[in-house]
Each structure stands twice: as structure tokens, then as C-alpha cells.
CSV table of C-alpha atoms in Angstrom, one decimal:
chain,number,residue,atom,x,y,z
A,1,MET,CA,-34.5,4.9,6.8
A,2,GLY,CA,-32.3,2.8,4.4
A,3,ARG,CA,-30.4,5.0,3.6
A,4,ALA,CA,-29.6,5.5,7.6
A,5,LEU,CA,-29.4,1.7,8.2
A,6,ARG,CA,-27.1,1.3,5.6
A,7,ALA,CA,-24.6,4.1,6.1
A,8,ASP,CA,-25.2,2.7,10.1
A,9,ALA,CA,-24.1,-0.9,8.2
A,10,GLU,CA,-20.9,0.7,6.6
A,11,ARG,CA,-19.5,2.2,9.6
A,12,SER,CA,-20.3,-0.5,11.7
A,13,VAL,CA,-17.6,-2.6,8.5
A,14,ARG,CA,-15.1,0.5,8.7
A,15,ALA,CA,-14.9,0.3,12.4
A,16,ILE,CA,-14.6,-3.5,12.3
A,17,LEU,CA,-11.7,-3.4,9.6
A,18,GLU,CA,-10.3,-0.7,10.9
A,19,ALA,CA,-9.7,-2.2,14.4
A,20,ALA,CA,-8.9,-5.3,13.1
A,21,GLU,CA,-6.1,-3.7,11.5
A,22,LEU,CA,-4.6,-2.2,14.9
A,23,VAL,CA,-5.8,-6.2,16.6
A,24,LEU,CA,-4.1,-8.4,14.1
A,25,ALA,CA,-0.8,-6.2,13.6
A,26,VAL,CA,-0.6,-6.8,16.9
A,27,ASP,CA,-1.8,-10.4,17.3
A,28,PRO,CA,-2.6,-12.4,14.0
A,29,ASN,CA,-3.9,-14.6,16.4
A,30,ALA,CA,-6.5,-12.8,18.0
A,31,SER,CA,-10.0,-13.6,18.0
A,32,MET,CA,-13.0,-12.3,16.3
A,33,GLU,CA,-14.1,-11.3,19.8
A,34,GLN,CA,-11.1,-9.5,20.6
A,35,ILE,CA,-11.8,-7.6,16.9
A,36,ALA,CA,-15.4,-6.3,18.3
A,37,GLU,CA,-14.2,-5.5,21.5
A,38,ALA,CA,-11.4,-3.1,19.5
A,39,ALA,CA,-13.8,-2.1,17.0
A,40,GLY,CA,-17.1,-1.1,20.1
A,41,VAL,CA,-19.0,-3.3,18.4
A,42,ALA,CA,-20.8,-6.7,19.6
A,43,ARG,CA,-19.1,-10.0,18.3
A,44,THR,CA,-22.9,-10.9,16.4
A,45,THR,CA,-22.3,-7.8,14.7
A,46,VAL,CA,-18.4,-8.9,13.3
A,47,HIS,CA,-20.4,-12.4,13.0
A,48,ARG,CA,-23.5,-11.0,11.2
A,49,ARG,CA,-21.1,-9.0,8.9
A,50,PHE,CA,-18.0,-11.4,8.5
A,51,ALA,CA,-19.5,-15.1,8.1
A,52,SER,CA,-15.7,-16.4,9.6
A,53,ARG,CA,-12.3,-15.4,10.8
A,54,GLN,CA,-11.1,-15.9,7.2
A,55,ALA,CA,-13.6,-14.0,5.6
A,56,LEU,CA,-12.9,-11.0,7.7
A,57,ILE,CA,-8.9,-10.9,7.0
A,58,GLU,CA,-10.0,-11.4,3.1
A,59,ALA,CA,-12.5,-8.1,3.3
A,60,LEU,CA,-9.1,-6.4,5.2
A,61,ALA,CA,-7.2,-6.9,2.5
A,62,GLU,CA,-9.6,-6.2,-0.7
A,63,SER,CA,-9.8,-2.4,1.7
A,64,ALA,CA,-6.3,-2.0,1.9
A,65,VAL,CA,-5.4,-3.4,-1.2
A,66,ARG,CA,-8.4,-0.3,-2.8
A,67,GLN,CA,-7.1,2.2,-0.8
A,68,LEU,CA,-3.8,1.7,-2.3
A,69,THR,CA,-5.4,1.9,-5.4
A,70,GLN,CA,-6.9,5.3,-4.3
A,71,ALA,CA,-3.7,6.5,-3.0
A,72,ILE,CA,-1.6,5.9,-6.4
A,73,GLU,CA,-4.4,7.2,-9.0
A,74,ASP,CA,-4.3,10.3,-6.1
A,75,ALA,CA,-1.1,10.7,-7.6
A,76,ARG,CA,-2.0,11.0,-10.9
A,77,PRO,CA,0.7,8.3,-12.3
A,78,ASP,CA,-0.4,8.7,-15.7
A,79,THR,CA,-0.8,12.8,-16.2
A,80,ALA,CA,2.2,14.4,-14.0
A,81,PRO,CA,5.9,14.2,-15.1
A,82,PRO,CA,7.2,10.8,-14.3
A,83,LEU,CA,9.9,11.9,-11.9
A,84,VAL,CA,6.9,13.8,-9.5
A,85,ALA,CA,4.6,11.3,-10.3
A,86,LEU,CA,7.1,8.0,-9.4
A,87,HIS,CA,7.6,10.2,-6.0
A,88,ARG,CA,4.1,11.1,-5.2
A,89,VAL,CA,3.3,6.9,-5.7
A,90,THR,CA,5.8,6.5,-3.3
A,91,ALA,CA,5.1,8.7,-0.8
A,92,ASN,CA,1.5,7.4,-1.0
A,93,VAL,CA,2.6,4.0,-1.0
A,94,LEU,CA,5.0,4.7,2.1
A,95,ARG,CA,1.7,5.9,3.5
A,96,ILE,CA,-1.3,3.5,3.4
A,97,LYS,CA,1.5,0.5,3.6
A,98,GLY,CA,1.9,1.8,7.2
A,99,ALA,CA,-1.2,2.2,8.3
A,100,TRP,CA,-2.4,-1.5,7.5
A,101,SER,CA,0.3,-3.2,7.7
A,102,TYR,CA,-1.2,-6.5,8.1
A,103,ALA,CA,-3.4,-6.2,5.3
A,104,LEU,CA,-1.2,-5.9,2.7
A,105,GLY,CA,1.2,-8.0,4.7
A,106,GLN,CA,-0.6,-10.7,3.9
A,107,PRO,CA,-0.2,-13.2,0.8
A,108,ASP,CA,-2.2,-13.0,-2.0
A,109,ASP,CA,-5.4,-14.8,-1.7
A,110,GLN,CA,-5.6,-16.7,-5.2
A,111,GLY,CA,-8.5,-15.4,-6.6
A,112,GLY,CA,-9.4,-13.1,-4.6
A,113,GLY,CA,-10.6,-9.8,-5.2
A,114,ALA,CA,-7.6,-8.5,-2.8
A,115,ALA,CA,-5.4,-10.8,-5.7
A,116,ALA,CA,-7.1,-8.8,-8.6
A,117,GLY,CA,-6.0,-6.1,-7.0
A,118,TRP,CA,-2.3,-6.4,-6.9
A,119,GLU,CA,-2.2,-7.9,-10.1
A,120,ARG,CA,-3.6,-4.4,-11.7
A,121,LEU,CA,-1.8,-2.3,-8.9
A,122,GLY,CA,1.9,-4.2,-11.2
A,123,ALA,CA,0.1,-3.4,-14.3
A,124,ARG,CA,-0.2,0.1,-13.1
A,125,CYS,CA,4.1,0.2,-11.4
A,126,VAL,CA,5.1,-1.1,-14.9
A,127,GLU,CA,3.4,1.6,-16.6
A,128,LEU,CA,4.4,4.1,-14.6
A,129,LEU,CA,7.8,2.6,-15.0
A,130,GLY,CA,8.0,2.8,-18.5
A,131,ARG,CA,7.0,6.3,-18.6
A,132,ALA,CA,10.6,7.4,-16.7
A,133,ARG,CA,12.1,4.8,-19.1
A,134,ALA,CA,11.0,7.0,-22.4
A,135,GLU,CA,12.3,10.1,-20.1
A,136,GLY,CA,14.8,9.2,-19.4
A,137,LEU,CA,15.1,8.2,-15.7
A,138,LEU,CA,15.6,4.9,-16.6
A,139,ASP,CA,18.2,3.0,-19.0
A,140,PRO,CA,16.5,2.3,-22.4
A,141,ALA,CA,17.1,-0.9,-21.7
A,142,ALA,CA,16.1,-1.7,-18.2
A,143,ASP,CA,14.1,-4.6,-17.2
A,144,LEU,CA,10.9,-3.5,-16.6
A,145,GLU,CA,9.7,-6.1,-14.1
A,146,TRP,CA,12.8,-6.6,-12.6
A,147,VAL,CA,12.9,-2.8,-12.0
A,148,ARG,CA,9.6,-3.3,-10.2
A,149,ARG,CA,10.4,-5.8,-8.0
A,150,VAL,CA,13.5,-3.5,-7.4
A,151,TYR,CA,11.1,-0.7,-6.5
A,152,TYR,CA,9.0,-3.2,-4.6
A,153,ALA,CA,11.9,-4.3,-1.8
A,154,LEU,CA,13.5,-0.6,-1.8
A,155,ILE,CA,9.6,0.0,-0.5
A,156,GLY,CA,9.8,-2.3,1.7
A,157,GLU,CA,13.0,-1.4,3.5
A,158,ALA,CA,11.9,2.2,3.5
A,159,LEU,CA,9.0,0.6,5.9
A,160,HIS,CA,10.9,-1.0,8.1
A,161,HIS,CA,14.2,1.9,8.1
A,162,ASP,CA,15.3,2.6,12.1
A,163,GLU,CA,13.9,5.2,12.0
A,164,GLY,CA,10.5,4.1,13.1
A,165,ALA,CA,6.9,4.1,11.1
A,166,ASP,CA,6.1,7.7,12.1
A,167,ALA,CA,9.0,8.8,9.6
A,168,ASP,CA,8.2,11.4,7.3
A,169,PRO,CA,7.1,9.2,4.2
A,170,ASP,CA,8.1,12.3,1.7
A,171,ALA,CA,11.5,12.0,2.6
A,172,ARG,CA,11.3,8.2,2.9
A,173,ALA,CA,10.2,8.2,-0.8
A,174,THR,CA,13.1,10.2,-2.0
A,175,LEU,CA,14.7,8.0,0.0
A,176,VAL,CA,13.7,5.0,-2.4
A,177,VAL,CA,13.1,6.9,-6.0
A,178,ASP,CA,16.8,8.2,-5.2
A,179,THR,CA,18.2,4.8,-4.7
A,180,LEU,CA,16.2,3.0,-7.5
A,181,LEU,CA,17.3,5.9,-10.6
A,182,TYR,CA,20.5,6.7,-9.1
A,183,GLY,CA,22.0,3.8,-6.5
A,184,ALA,CA,24.4,4.0,-4.2
A,185,GLY,CA,26.1,6.9,-7.0
A,186,ARG,CA,26.2,10.2,-7.0
A,187,ARG,CA,23.2,11.9,-8.5
A,188,PRO,CA,23.7,13.3,-11.7
A,189,GLY,CA,24.6,17.1,-11.3
A,190,ALA,CA,26.7,16.8,-8.3
A,191,GLY,CA,29.7,17.9,-7.1
A,192,ARG,CA,32.5,15.7,-7.8
A,193,VAL,CA,35.6,15.2,-5.1
A,194,SER,CA,38.9,16.7,-6.8
A,195,ALA,CA,41.9,14.2,-6.0
């Protein structure tokens, strides 16, 4: 019986977090009552699971960062060829960031679980970019921290591109990776226009 209650509690927390993402993405000032209604649970259930609105937002951010971490690891950034890994990671990140835009758009909670997760994700990104540099995809003198920041900016732009939130993450990933590696110039091997 304890397991059934635990499973019910986990389902209710998941429903609350998913509802909070949807509600807060539309209205960042939404109340706990509005979130409870969207989750299909009693307001007291939300208050029992989360001591305050801030605790709910912190749990939402931590959950989203965990999902982002899992999506990155699912792309096999340590074992897939660097170009393949970079594309997979980018597509997975775009999927998760698109689904959890409110939670992942919150400022880092200094000292909280989400902040530690973001720090680990930044280090993982630099590791992957280091593999890409070693493979010759990036200039040997490239400052990997700068490249990481540019990469993050490109992901942000891809999320807000004109075509809307339901655009294909794989196509967006190709755009991000191509722009990161080749800028606005021609890709290596692309035909040249003769004068």
C-alpha cells in the first residue's frame, strides 16, 4: 500500500509541475490556486507538496534541468562522433527548452539544485566542444567558453525563430550547428560561384 501512495504522490507532483509550466508560461504571476486547478488537484494538495510558490518554482526549475541533463546524456556526447553528438545534443536541448520554456528561463537560484545542474551542464557542453575542437571542427585556438556562450545564444535564437514553437527541432539543430561551425560563410566542400 505504501508503494501505491508513493506512486500517487509522484504522479500528483508531476501533474502539478507540468501544470505549473503551462500556467506560468502564460501568466508568470499565476497563483497556486490556478496551478492546482490546471493540475486537476486540490489547492491543499499543492500546498502539501510545496511549502510556498517559490518552493514550487524552484522544484519546477530543478525538474526541468534534470530533464535537460537526461536529454543531453541521451545524445551520447562522450561516445558519438563529435559532429553527430553536437547535432543530437542540440536537437534534444531544443525539444526540452521548447517544452519547459518558463522553468528553464528562470534566473539561477543561487545555491539551489537548478544552479548546480546548470553548472554541470555548462561543463558538459565545454567537454563536447573540446571533442569537436580536437576533431578539427573548431579552430584549435578557439576559446571554448566563448564558443559555449555563442552556442547558447544560437539555441536561444532558434527557439524564438519566426516559424513558431512547433518547428522541427532537428532542422533547427542543423541551423544552429551549421551557424556555430561555419558562420554565414560557405560550408566546406560547397560549390563556389565562378566570376
